PDB file of C-alpha atoms in Angstrom:
ATOM      1  CA  MET A   1     112.241  -0.532 340.747  1.00  0.00           C
ATOM      2  CA  ASP A   2     110.068   1.827 338.671  1.00  0.00           C
ATOM      3  CA  ARG A   3     109.190   3.789 341.844  1.00  0.00           C
ATOM      4  CA  LEU A   4     112.783   4.093 343.040  1.00  0.00           C
ATOM      5  CA  ILE A   5     113.062   7.746 341.976  1.00  0.00           C
ATOM      6  CA  TYR A   6     109.866   8.638 343.901  1.00  0.00           C
ATOM      7  CA  ILE A   7     111.166   6.881 347.005  1.00  0.00           C
ATOM      8  CA  LEU A   8     114.440   8.782 346.696  1.00  0.00           C
ATOM      9  CA  PHE A   9     112.642  12.129 346.392  1.00  0.00           C
ATOM     10  CA  MET A  10     110.478  11.403 349.462  1.00  0.00           C
ATOM     11  CA  VAL A  11     113.545  10.515 351.547  1.00  0.00           C
ATOM     12  CA  ILE A  12     115.400  13.631 350.371  1.00  0.00           C
ATOM     13  CA  ASN A  13     112.306  15.750 351.083  1.00  0.00           C
ATOM     14  CA  SER A  14     112.104  14.393 354.644  1.00  0.00           C
ATOM     15  CA  VAL A  15     115.803  15.008 355.256  1.00  0.00           C
ATOM     16  CA  PHE A  16     115.524  18.623 353.990  1.00  0.00           C
ATOM     17  CA  LEU A  17     112.470  19.262 356.193  1.00  0.00           C
ATOM     18  CA  ILE A  18     114.295  17.944 359.250  1.00  0.00           C
ATOM     19  CA  ILE A  19     117.341  20.115 358.484  1.00  0.00           C
ATOM     20  CA  PHE A  20     115.094  23.145 357.850  1.00  0.00           C
ATOM     21  CA  TYR A  21     113.204  22.834 361.165  1.00  0.00           C
ATOM     22  CA  THR A  22     116.432  22.064 363.019  1.00  0.00           C
ATOM     23  CA  PHE A  23     117.901  25.420 361.977  1.00  0.00           C
ATOM     24  CA  THR A  24     114.671  27.415 362.311  1.00  0.00           C
ATOM     25  CA  VAL A  25     113.039  25.958 365.394  1.00  0.00           C
ATOM     26  CA  GLY A  26     115.948  24.742 367.461  1.00  0.00           C
ATOM     27  CA  GLU A  27     117.624  21.659 368.756  1.00  0.00           C
ATOM     28  CA  ASN A  28     114.486  19.960 370.134  1.00  0.00           C
ATOM     29  CA  VAL A  29     113.064  19.053 366.694  1.00  0.00           C
ATOM     30  CA  GLU A  30     111.528  15.571 366.481  1.00  0.00           C
ATOM     31  CA  ILE A  31     113.495  13.497 363.923  1.00  0.00           C
ATOM     32  CA  ILE A  32     112.245   9.910 364.422  1.00  0.00           C
ATOM     33  CA  TYR A  33     108.548  10.691 363.850  1.00  0.00           C
ATOM     34  CA  PRO A  34     109.001  12.314 360.396  1.00  0.00           C
ATOM     35  CA  LEU A  35     111.235   9.438 359.315  1.00  0.00           C
ATOM     36  CA  ILE A  36     108.664   6.903 360.484  1.00  0.00           C
ATOM     37  CA  MET A  37     105.930   8.797 358.626  1.00  0.00           C
ATOM     38  CA  THR A  38     108.074   8.888 355.493  1.00  0.00           C
ATOM     39  CA  ILE A  39     108.734   5.144 355.675  1.00  0.00           C
ATOM     40  CA  PHE A  40     105.017   4.529 356.278  1.00  0.00           C
ATOM     41  CA  PHE A  41     103.967   6.547 353.240  1.00  0.00           C
ATOM     42  CA  ILE A  42     106.625   4.869 351.092  1.00  0.00           C
ATOM     43  CA  LEU A  43     105.369   1.428 352.133  1.00  0.00           C
ATOM     44  CA  ALA A  44     101.769   2.510 351.555  1.00  0.00           C
ATOM     45  CA  LEU A  45     102.680   3.756 348.065  1.00  0.00           C
ATOM     46  CA  LEU A  46     104.469   0.500 347.251  1.00  0.00           C
ATOM     47  CA  THR A  47     101.557  -1.569 348.571  1.00  0.00           C
ATOM     48  CA  ILE A  48      99.022   0.342 346.475  1.00  0.00           C
ATOM     49  CA  ASP A  49     101.272   0.058 343.418  1.00  0.00           C
ATOM     50  CA  TRP A  50     101.679  -3.663 344.036  1.00  0.00           C
ATOM     51  CA  CYS A  51      97.901  -4.137 344.175  1.00  0.00           C
ATOM     52  CA  ARG A  52      97.405  -2.149 340.967  1.00  0.00           C
ATOM     53  CA  TYR A  53     100.218  -3.659 338.927  1.00  0.00           C
ATOM     54  CA  PHE A  54     100.824  -7.210 340.158  1.00  0.00           C
ATOM     55  CA  GLY A  55      97.674  -8.649 338.582  1.00  0.00           C
ATOM     56  CA  PHE A  56      98.292  -6.756 335.353  1.00  0.00           C
ATOM     57  CA  ASN A  57     101.909  -7.918 335.082  1.00  0.00           C
ATOM     58  CA  LYS A  58     100.898 -11.469 335.910  1.00  0.00           C
ATOM     59  CA  GLY A  59      98.261 -11.248 333.173  1.00  0.00           C
ATOM     60  CA  ILE A  60     100.914 -10.199 330.642  1.00  0.00           C
ATOM     61  CA  GLU A  61     102.993 -13.238 331.584  1.00  0.00           C
ATOM     62  CA  ALA A  62      99.896 -15.434 331.146  1.00  0.00           C
ATOM     63  CA  MET A  63      99.308 -13.943 327.683  1.00  0.00           C
ATOM     64  CA  LYS A  64     102.718 -15.239 326.580  1.00  0.00           C
ATOM     65  CA  LYS A  65     101.363 -18.768 327.063  1.00  0.00           C
ATOM     66  CA  ASP A  66      97.747 -18.158 326.074  1.00  0.00           C
ATOM     67  CA  LYS A  67      96.990 -15.327 323.662  1.00  0.00           C
ATOM     68  CA  HIS A  68      93.273 -15.540 324.548  1.00  0.00           C
ATOM     69  CA  HIS A  69      93.908 -14.772 328.224  1.00  0.00           C
ATOM     70  CA  ARG A  70      91.807 -11.805 329.363  1.00  0.00           C
ATOM     71  CA  LEU A  71      94.000  -8.963 330.581  1.00  0.00           C
ATOM     72  CA  LYS A  72      92.497  -7.000 333.497  1.00  0.00           C
ATOM     73  CA  SER A  73      93.453  -3.334 333.884  1.00  0.00           C
ATOM     74  CA  SER A  74      92.928  -0.814 336.694  1.00  0.00           C
ATOM     75  CA  THR A  75      94.888   2.324 335.749  1.00  0.00           C
ATOM     76  CA  ARG A  76      94.415   4.526 332.690  1.00  0.00           C
ATOM     77  CA  GLU A  77      97.867   3.572 331.510  1.00  0.00           C
ATOM     78  CA  GLN A  78      96.999  -0.131 331.723  1.00  0.00           C
ATOM     79  CA  LYS A  79      93.734   0.425 329.860  1.00  0.00           C
ATOM     80  CA  GLU A  80      95.612   2.142 327.032  1.00  0.00           C
ATOM     81  CA  VAL A  81      98.062  -0.783 326.915  1.00  0.00           C
ATOM     82  CA  VAL A  82      95.145  -3.243 326.710  1.00  0.00           C
ATOM     83  CA  LYS A  83      93.663  -1.231 323.817  1.00  0.00           C
ATOM     84  CA  ILE A  84      96.973  -1.297 321.953  1.00  0.00           C
ATOM     85  CA  ILE A  85      97.376  -5.052 322.543  1.00  0.00           C
ATOM     86  CA  LYS A  86      93.857  -5.717 321.229  1.00  0.00           C
ATOM     87  CA  TYR A  87      94.528  -3.547 318.196  1.00  0.00           C
ATOM     88  CA  LEU A  88      97.824  -5.302 317.438  1.00  0.00           C
ATOM     89  CA  ASN A  89      96.178  -8.718 317.871  1.00  0.00           C
ATOM     90  CA  LEU A  90      93.417  -7.725 315.464  1.00  0.00           C
ATOM     91  CA  MET A  91      95.921  -6.453 312.881  1.00  0.00           C
ATOM     92  CA  TYR A  92      97.997  -9.624 313.256  1.00  0.00           C
ATOM     93  CA  ALA A  93      94.929 -11.867 312.885  1.00  0.00           C
ATOM     94  CA  GLN A  94      93.844 -10.019 309.740  1.00  0.00           C
ATOM     95  CA  LYS A  95      97.335 -10.240 308.255  1.00  0.00           C
ATOM     96  CA  GLN A  96      97.569 -13.934 309.144  1.00  0.00           C
ATOM     97  CA  GLN A  97      94.175 -14.610 307.576  1.00  0.00           C
ATOM     98  CA  LYS A  98      95.218 -12.813 304.383  1.00  0.00           C
ATOM     99  CA  GLN A  99      98.492 -14.751 304.209  1.00  0.00           C
ATOM    100  CA  LEU A 100      96.626 -18.025 304.756  1.00  0.00           C
ATOM    101  CA  CYS A 101      94.156 -17.150 301.998  1.00  0.00           C
ATOM    102  CA  ASP A 102      97.007 -16.216 299.614  1.00  0.00           C
ATOM    103  CA  TYR A 103      98.836 -19.421 300.517  1.00  0.00           C
ATOM    104  CA  LYS A 104      95.761 -21.568 299.810  1.00  0.00           C
ATOM    105  CA  ASN A 105      95.227 -19.845 296.460  1.00  0.00           C
ATOM    106  CA  LYS A 106      98.858 -20.413 295.464  1.00  0.00           C
ATOM    107  CA  ILE A 107      98.723 -24.052 296.562  1.00  0.00           C
ATOM    108  CA  TYR A 108      95.472 -24.541 294.632  1.00  0.00           C
ATOM    109  CA  PHE A 109      97.026 -23.030 291.503  1.00  0.00           C
ATOM    110  CA  LEU A 110     100.281 -24.992 291.899  1.00  0.00           C
ATOM    111  CA  SER A 111      98.439 -28.292 292.477  1.00  0.00           C
ATOM    112  CA  GLY A 112      96.293 -27.715 289.405  1.00  0.00           C
ATOM    113  CA  ALA A 113      99.356 -26.920 287.285  1.00  0.00           C
ATOM    114  CA  ILE A 114     101.156 -30.053 288.487  1.00  0.00           C
ATOM    115  CA  HIS A 115      98.138 -32.230 287.629  1.00  0.00           C
ATOM    116  CA  LYS A 116      98.139 -30.726 284.130  1.00  0.00           C
ATOM    117  CA  PHE A 117     101.849 -31.440 283.752  1.00  0.00           C
ATOM    118  CA  LYS A 118     101.260 -35.033 284.853  1.00  0.00           C
ATOM    119  CA  ASN A 119      98.608 -35.382 282.153  1.00  0.00           C
ATOM    120  CA  TYR A 120     101.084 -34.119 279.551  1.00  0.00           C
ATOM    121  CA  ILE A 121     103.670 -36.588 280.854  1.00  0.00           C
ATOM    122  CA  SER A 122     101.149 -39.443 280.541  1.00  0.00           C
ATOM    123  CA  VAL A 123     100.454 -38.440 276.925  1.00  0.00           C
ATOM    124  CA  ILE A 124     104.198 -38.374 276.198  1.00  0.00           C
ATOM    125  CA  GLY A 125     104.460 -41.832 277.752  1.00  0.00           C
ATOM    126  CA  LEU A 126     101.705 -43.177 275.506  1.00  0.00           C
ATOM    127  CA  ILE A 127     103.357 -41.698 272.399  1.00  0.00           C
ATOM    128  CA  ILE A 128     106.668 -43.304 273.386  1.00  0.00           C
ATOM    129  CA  GLU A 129     105.014 -46.669 274.033  1.00  0.00           C
ATOM    130  CA  LYS A 130     103.205 -46.521 270.670  1.00  0.00           C
ATOM    131  CA  ASN A 131     106.320 -45.735 268.609  1.00  0.00           C
ATOM    132  CA  LYS A 132     109.123 -47.344 270.609  1.00  0.00           C
ATOM    133  CA  TYR A 133     109.343 -50.590 268.640  1.00  0.00           C
ATOM    134  CA  LYS A 134     108.686 -49.266 265.129  1.00  0.00           C
ATOM    135  CA  ASN A 135     112.271 -48.314 264.391  1.00  0.00           C
ATOM    136  CA  GLN A 136     115.459 -49.584 266.031  1.00  0.00           C
ATOM    137  CA  ASP A 137     117.263 -46.238 265.873  1.00  0.00           C
ATOM    138  CA  LEU A 138     114.177 -44.442 267.113  1.00  0.00           C
ATOM    139  CA  GLU A 139     113.819 -46.928 269.958  1.00  0.00           C
ATOM    140  CA  VAL A 140     117.128 -45.850 271.518  1.00  0.00           C
ATOM    141  CA  VAL A 141     116.115 -42.185 271.427  1.00  0.00           C
ATOM    142  CA  LEU A 142     112.640 -42.907 272.784  1.00  0.00           C
ATOM    143  CA  ARG A 143     114.083 -44.958 275.661  1.00  0.00           C
ATOM    144  CA  ASP A 144     116.177 -41.942 276.669  1.00  0.00           C
ATOM    145  CA  ILE A 145     113.116 -39.707 276.442  1.00  0.00           C
ATOM    146  CA  GLU A 146     111.119 -42.247 278.460  1.00  0.00           C
ATOM    147  CA  TYR A 147     113.798 -42.219 281.161  1.00  0.00           C
ATOM    148  CA  GLU A 148     113.711 -38.417 281.428  1.00  0.00           C
ATOM    149  CA  ASN A 149     109.915 -38.499 281.316  1.00  0.00           C
ATOM    150  CA  TYR A 150     109.900 -40.851 284.297  1.00  0.00           C
ATOM    151  CA  ASN A 151     112.287 -38.580 286.208  1.00  0.00           C
ATOM    152  CA  LEU A 152     110.046 -35.606 285.489  1.00  0.00           C
ATOM    153  CA  TYR A 153     106.974 -37.542 286.646  1.00  0.00           C
ATOM    154  CA  SER A 154     108.732 -38.595 289.878  1.00  0.00           C
ATOM    155  CA  SER A 155     109.845 -35.024 290.616  1.00  0.00           C
ATOM    156  CA  LEU A 156     106.352 -33.620 290.083  1.00  0.00           C
ATOM    157  CA  ASN A 157     104.931 -36.328 292.340  1.00  0.00           C
ATOM    158  CA  GLN A 158     107.408 -35.348 295.047  1.00  0.00           C
ATOM    159  CA  VAL A 159     106.341 -31.697 294.864  1.00  0.00           C
ATOM    160  CA  LEU A 160     102.665 -32.671 294.951  1.00  0.00           C
ATOM    161  CA  ASN A 161     103.156 -34.952 297.961  1.00  0.00           C
ATOM    162  CA  TYR A 162     105.146 -32.209 299.717  1.00  0.00           C
ATOM    163  CA  ILE A 163     102.219 -29.825 299.214  1.00  0.00           C
ATOM    164  CA  ARG A 164      99.700 -32.409 300.431  1.00  0.00           C
ATOM    165  CA  LEU A 165     101.506 -32.890 303.743  1.00  0.00           C
ATOM    166  CA  ASP A 166      99.854 -29.708 305.049  1.00  0.00           C
ATOM    167  CA  SER A 167      96.397 -31.238 304.611  1.00  0.00           C
ATOM    168  CA  PHE A 168      97.378 -34.795 305.538  1.00  0.00           C
ATOM    169  CA  SER A 169      94.792 -35.127 308.318  1.00  0.00           C
ATOM    170  CA  ASN A 170      91.992 -34.480 305.801  1.00  0.00           C
ATOM    171  CA  ASP A 171      93.348 -36.875 303.202  1.00  0.00           C
ATOM    172  CA  PHE A 172      94.025 -40.267 304.734  1.00  0.00           C
ATOM    173  CA  GLU A 173      92.062 -43.359 305.696  1.00  0.00           C
ATOM    174  CA  LEU A 174      93.476 -46.240 307.711  1.00  0.00           C
ATOM    175  CA  VAL A 175      92.464 -49.579 306.226  1.00  0.00           C
ATOM    176  CA  VAL A 176      93.449 -53.225 306.610  1.00  0.00           C
ATOM    177  CA  VAL A 177      95.570 -54.467 303.684  1.00  0.00           C
ATOM    178  CA  ASN A 178      97.664 -57.483 302.757  1.00  0.00           C
ATOM    179  CA  LEU A 179     101.220 -56.146 302.513  1.00  0.00           C
ATOM    180  CA  TYR A 180     102.358 -58.799 300.035  1.00  0.00           C
ATOM    181  CA  ASP A 181      99.535 -58.039 297.594  1.00  0.00           C
ATOM    182  CA  GLU A 182     100.139 -54.331 298.033  1.00  0.00           C
ATOM    183  CA  LEU A 183     103.821 -54.762 297.178  1.00  0.00           C
ATOM    184  CA  LYS A 184     102.968 -56.747 294.048  1.00  0.00           C
ATOM    185  CA  ASN A 185     100.709 -53.913 292.847  1.00  0.00           C
ATOM    186  CA  ILE A 186     103.374 -51.272 293.523  1.00  0.00           C
ATOM    187  CA  ILE A 187     106.077 -53.293 291.725  1.00  0.00           C
ATOM    188  CA  ASN A 188     103.795 -53.815 288.720  1.00  0.00           C
ATOM    189  CA  LYS A 189     102.933 -50.125 288.674  1.00  0.00           C
ATOM    190  CA  ASN A 190     106.644 -49.261 288.479  1.00  0.00           C
ATOM    191  CA  ARG A 191     107.431 -52.002 285.953  1.00  0.00           C
ATOM    192  CA  SER A 192     108.608 -49.556 283.274  1.00  0.00           C
ATOM    193  CA  ALA A 193     111.018 -47.863 285.681  1.00  0.00           C
ATOM    194  CA  PHE A 194     112.605 -51.216 286.569  1.00  0.00           C
ATOM    195  CA  ILE A 195     112.920 -52.277 282.920  1.00  0.00           C
ATOM    196  CA  ASN A 196     114.299 -48.969 281.640  1.00  0.00           C
ATOM    197  CA  ASN A 197     116.961 -48.844 284.355  1.00  0.00           C
ATOM    198  CA  ASP A 198     117.981 -52.533 284.197  1.00  0.00           C
ATOM    199  CA  VAL A 199     116.863 -53.108 287.782  1.00  0.00           C
ATOM    200  CA  PHE A 200     115.269 -56.441 288.721  1.00  0.00           C
ATOM    201  CA  PRO A 201     112.833 -56.561 291.712  1.00  0.00           C
ATOM    202  CA  ILE A 202     112.753 -59.757 293.789  1.00  0.00           C
ATOM    203  CA  LEU A 203     109.777 -60.200 296.110  1.00  0.00           C
ATOM    204  CA  GLY A 204     110.246 -62.762 298.853  1.00  0.00           C
ATOM    205  CA  LYS A 205     107.383 -65.259 299.024  1.00  0.00           C
ATOM    206  CA  GLU A 206     107.932 -66.610 302.525  1.00  0.00           C
ATOM    207  CA  GLU A 207     105.205 -64.613 304.266  1.00  0.00           C
ATOM    208  CA  LYS A 208     102.241 -63.747 302.064  1.00  0.00           C
ATOM    209  CA  ASP A 209      99.538 -63.430 304.710  1.00  0.00           C
ATOM    210  CA  ASN A 210     100.711 -60.496 306.816  1.00  0.00           C
ATOM    211  CA  ILE A 211      97.925 -57.966 307.325  1.00  0.00           C
ATOM    212  CA  ILE A 212      98.793 -54.398 308.254  1.00  0.00           C
ATOM    213  CA  LEU A 213      96.960 -51.197 309.152  1.00  0.00           C
ATOM    214  CA  THR A 214      97.846 -48.306 306.827  1.00  0.00           C
ATOM    215  CA  ASP A 215      96.635 -45.872 304.201  1.00  0.00           C
ATOM    216  CA  THR A 216      97.162 -47.496 300.788  1.00  0.00           C
ATOM    217  CA  LYS A 217      97.787 -44.266 298.872  1.00  0.00           C
ATOM    218  CA  TRP A 218     100.292 -42.771 301.328  1.00  0.00           C
ATOM    219  CA  ASN A 219     101.954 -46.136 301.932  1.00  0.00           C
ATOM    220  CA  MET A 220     102.505 -46.379 298.185  1.00  0.00           C
ATOM    221  CA  VAL A 221     104.198 -42.972 298.269  1.00  0.00           C
ATOM    222  CA  ILE A 222     106.638 -44.241 300.933  1.00  0.00           C
ATOM    223  CA  ILE A 223     107.513 -47.469 299.097  1.00  0.00           C
ATOM    224  CA  GLU A 224     107.758 -45.788 295.679  1.00  0.00           C
ATOM    225  CA  GLN A 225     110.175 -43.257 297.173  1.00  0.00           C
ATOM    226  CA  MET A 226     112.412 -46.105 298.348  1.00  0.00           C
ATOM    227  CA  ILE A 227     112.203 -47.714 294.897  1.00  0.00           C
ATOM    228  CA  THR A 228     113.049 -44.393 293.221  1.00  0.00           C
ATOM    229  CA  ASN A 229     116.093 -43.951 295.453  1.00  0.00           C
ATOM    230  CA  ALA A 230     117.259 -47.533 294.826  1.00  0.00           C
ATOM    231  CA  ILE A 231     117.007 -46.981 291.064  1.00  0.00           C
ATOM    232  CA  LYS A 232     118.555 -43.503 291.146  1.00  0.00           C
ATOM    233  CA  TYR A 233     121.579 -44.609 293.181  1.00  0.00           C
ATOM    234  CA  LYS A 234     122.151 -47.999 291.587  1.00  0.00           C
ATOM    235  CA  THR A 235     125.693 -49.100 290.869  1.00  0.00           C
ATOM    236  CA  LEU A 236     126.880 -48.610 287.299  1.00  0.00           C
ATOM    237  CA  LYS A 237     129.503 -51.370 287.402  1.00  0.00           C
ATOM    238  CA  THR A 238     127.113 -54.296 286.903  1.00  0.00           C
ATOM    239  CA  GLU A 239     123.998 -54.969 284.879  1.00  0.00           C
ATOM    240  CA  ASN A 240     120.706 -56.247 286.246  1.00  0.00           C
ATOM    241  CA  ASN A 241     120.886 -54.588 289.639  1.00  0.00           C
ATOM    242  CA  LYS A 242     118.527 -56.248 292.059  1.00  0.00           C
ATOM    243  CA  ILE A 243     116.157 -54.865 294.687  1.00  0.00           C
ATOM    244  CA  TYR A 244     114.968 -57.345 297.315  1.00  0.00           C
ATOM    245  CA  PHE A 245     111.599 -56.983 299.065  1.00  0.00           C
ATOM    246  CA  ASN A 246     111.145 -59.129 302.176  1.00  0.00           C
ATOM    247  CA  ILE A 247     108.326 -59.281 304.721  1.00  0.00           C
ATOM    248  CA  LYS A 248     108.533 -60.782 308.180  1.00  0.00           C
ATOM    249  CA  LYS A 249     106.446 -60.748 311.334  1.00  0.00           C
ATOM    250  CA  LYS A 250     107.933 -59.609 314.641  1.00  0.00           C
ATOM    251  CA  ASP A 251     105.725 -59.479 317.756  1.00  0.00           C
ATOM    252  CA  ASN A 252     102.830 -57.107 316.947  1.00  0.00           C
ATOM    253  CA  ASN A 253     104.631 -55.583 313.989  1.00  0.00           C
ATOM    254  CA  VAL A 254     105.253 -56.441 310.365  1.00  0.00           C
ATOM    255  CA  LEU A 255     108.652 -55.472 308.974  1.00  0.00           C
ATOM    256  CA  LEU A 256     109.205 -54.705 305.307  1.00  0.00           C
ATOM    257  CA  THR A 257     112.856 -54.559 304.246  1.00  0.00           C
ATOM    258  CA  ILE A 258     113.856 -53.122 300.865  1.00  0.00           C
ATOM    259  CA  THR A 259     117.472 -53.946 300.049  1.00  0.00           C
ATOM    260  CA  ASP A 260     119.359 -52.706 296.992  1.00  0.00           C
ATOM    261  CA  GLU A 261     122.812 -53.292 295.569  1.00  0.00           C
ATOM    262  CA  GLY A 262     123.512 -49.619 294.931  1.00  0.00           C
ATOM    263  CA  ILE A 263     126.367 -47.265 295.686  1.00  0.00           C
ATOM    264  CA  GLY A 264     125.393 -46.941 299.359  1.00  0.00           C
ATOM    265  CA  ILE A 265     125.324 -43.935 301.672  1.00  0.00           C
ATOM    266  CA  PRO A 266     128.437 -42.654 303.501  1.00  0.00           C
ATOM    267  CA  SER A 267     128.211 -43.062 307.283  1.00  0.00           C
ATOM    268  CA  TYR A 268     128.574 -39.316 307.888  1.00  0.00           C
ATOM    269  CA  ASP A 269     125.445 -38.663 305.778  1.00  0.00           C
ATOM    270  CA  LEU A 270     123.220 -41.304 307.400  1.00  0.00           C
ATOM    271  CA  LYS A 271     122.304 -39.089 310.363  1.00  0.00           C
ATOM    272  CA  LYS A 272     120.974 -36.317 308.106  1.00  0.00           C
ATOM    273  CA  ILE A 273     119.208 -38.200 305.305  1.00  0.00           C
ATOM    274  CA  PHE A 274     115.722 -37.460 306.694  1.00  0.00           C
ATOM    275  CA  GLU A 275     116.334 -33.717 306.959  1.00  0.00           C
ATOM    276  CA  PRO A 276     114.475 -31.595 304.362  1.00  0.00           C
ATOM    277  CA  PHE A 277     116.528 -30.622 301.288  1.00  0.00           C
ATOM    278  CA  PHE A 278     119.579 -32.572 302.455  1.00  0.00           C
ATOM    279  CA  THR A 279     121.171 -34.222 299.406  1.00  0.00           C
ATOM    280  CA  GLY A 280     124.480 -35.452 300.814  1.00  0.00           C
ATOM    281  CA  GLU A 281     127.477 -36.642 298.863  1.00  0.00           C
ATOM    282  CA  ASN A 282     125.454 -38.888 296.521  1.00  0.00           C
ATOM    283  CA  GLY A 283     122.871 -36.190 295.879  1.00  0.00           C
ATOM    284  CA  ARG A 284     125.502 -33.697 294.796  1.00  0.00           C
ATOM    285  CA  LYS A 285     126.558 -36.141 292.095  1.00  0.00           C
ATOM    286  CA  SER A 286     123.010 -36.653 290.818  1.00  0.00           C
ATOM    287  CA  ARG A 287     121.191 -33.891 288.948  1.00  0.00           C
ATOM    288  CA  ASN A 288     117.812 -35.431 289.907  1.00  0.00           C
ATOM    289  CA  SER A 289     118.306 -35.205 293.658  1.00  0.00           C
ATOM    290  CA  THR A 290     115.964 -32.798 295.487  1.00  0.00           C
ATOM    291  CA  GLY A 291     116.545 -33.774 299.112  1.00  0.00           C
ATOM    292  CA  ILE A 292     112.839 -33.934 299.996  1.00  0.00           C
ATOM    293  CA  GLY A 293     111.974 -37.545 299.106  1.00  0.00           C
ATOM    294  CA  LEU A 294     113.121 -39.209 302.330  1.00  0.00           C
ATOM    295  CA  TYR A 295     111.861 -36.261 304.369  1.00  0.00           C
ATOM    296  CA  ILE A 296     108.361 -36.737 302.892  1.00  0.00           C
ATOM    297  CA  ALA A 297     108.533 -40.511 303.478  1.00  0.00           C
ATOM    298  CA  ARG A 298     109.545 -40.023 307.117  1.00  0.00           C
ATOM    299  CA  GLU A 299     106.815 -37.424 307.762  1.00  0.00           C
ATOM    300  CA  ILE A 300     104.132 -39.671 306.235  1.00  0.00           C
ATOM    301  CA  SER A 301     105.388 -42.615 308.298  1.00  0.00           C
ATOM    302  CA  LEU A 302     105.172 -40.629 311.526  1.00  0.00           C
ATOM    303  CA  MET A 303     101.614 -39.530 310.736  1.00  0.00           C
ATOM    304  CA  LEU A 304     100.564 -43.102 309.947  1.00  0.00           C
ATOM    305  CA  GLY A 305     102.293 -44.558 313.009  1.00  0.00           C
ATOM    306  CA  HIS A 306     104.955 -46.391 310.987  1.00  0.00           C
ATOM    307  CA  GLU A 307     108.712 -46.303 311.512  1.00  0.00           C
ATOM    308  CA  ILE A 308     111.494 -46.061 308.936  1.00  0.00           C
ATOM    309  CA  SER A 309     115.128 -46.933 309.559  1.00  0.00           C
ATOM    310  CA  ILE A 310     117.977 -47.073 307.051  1.00  0.00           C
ATOM    311  CA  GLU A 311     121.296 -48.912 307.137  1.00  0.00           C
ATOM    312  CA  SER A 312     123.847 -48.559 304.381  1.00  0.00           C
ATOM    313  CA  LYS A 313     127.431 -49.320 303.401  1.00  0.00           C
ATOM    314  CA  VAL A 314     129.291 -47.610 300.588  1.00  0.00           C
ATOM    315  CA  ALA A 315     129.696 -49.789 297.451  1.00  0.00           C
ATOM    316  CA  ILE A 316     127.600 -52.564 299.037  1.00  0.00           C
ATOM    317  CA  GLY A 317     124.056 -51.221 299.192  1.00  0.00           C
ATOM    318  CA  THR A 318     121.268 -49.852 301.345  1.00  0.00           C
ATOM    319  CA  GLU A 319     118.615 -51.560 303.451  1.00  0.00           C
ATOM    320  CA  VAL A 320     115.421 -49.730 304.344  1.00  0.00           C
ATOM    321  CA  THR A 321     113.169 -51.163 307.063  1.00  0.00           C
ATOM    322  CA  ILE A 322     109.559 -50.034 307.418  1.00  0.00           C
ATOM    323  CA  ARG A 323     107.815 -51.143 310.607  1.00  0.00           C
ATOM    324  CA  TYR A 324     104.012 -51.487 310.415  1.00  0.00           C
ATOM    325  CA  LEU A 325     101.461 -52.229 313.091  1.00  0.00           C
ATOM    326  CA  SER A 326     100.134 -55.704 312.443  1.00  0.00           C
ATOM    327  CA  LYS A 327      96.378 -56.269 312.260  1.00  0.00           C
ATOM    328  CA  MET A 328      95.723 -59.157 314.661  1.00  0.00           C
TER     329      MET A 328
END
């Protein structure tokens, strides 16, 4: 197609030559031979062009799939194109490296700041615990502060876990753990959150000996996120809301179900709850909703080889099922 104008000029040139010799020489001018020669030279030109450009064009297509593909050039034009491509690749690599370096520095600074904030929150928690029972009027105020302090701690943890997802492969270790014992530790660790929000955890004792393969730290993040959601979206109509933790074995898997008696999730929101920054109808009513908690939990689960599924009914509650690989 790029040589179409040259082909057209060669044909026109041949036609003009034939007309010229017809009028100057006479009627016995050979017409077929010049046309055959013209067609031959056109085909020769196209063949040479094909040999020079086919490999180069094919190389460009290959570079779309593999940026390290070596582009071979034969013409001066192609060599200049190769130089420009190499220059652009170098500039892009340098810019990408600079952005990566800036990103790492910002993440390092942000992580350090969050750890400092968590230390301040821990100090606030100790002050509250020390003075909570000294004065009845003060106790009510300190309980409110403790509640907000817990929300702040949970939000900072979410941000920190979101940042850590980028380096997940360098920060996990699969170990064999007893799921029942692990749940007991997590529930005890979140004891204050349960007490302050009038939520009562119930751990089923039917199956205490189920061994799973997971990373204890990241698995705790998943379960604590489900606990946080159950507390955040509890129903306000009754006191002593309950959260049920049940473990059961199924084939080569261990299933952990966490069931609450909260406000539930509308059916039209269930399909999107794992999307990042999706808050849904319930989230829009809560000032503490960020929309990244379930997204983080799902991403961690996928990386660990676990599965999370959620079923919910409005005004009845929500059931979260986490499927683990059982250690035989």
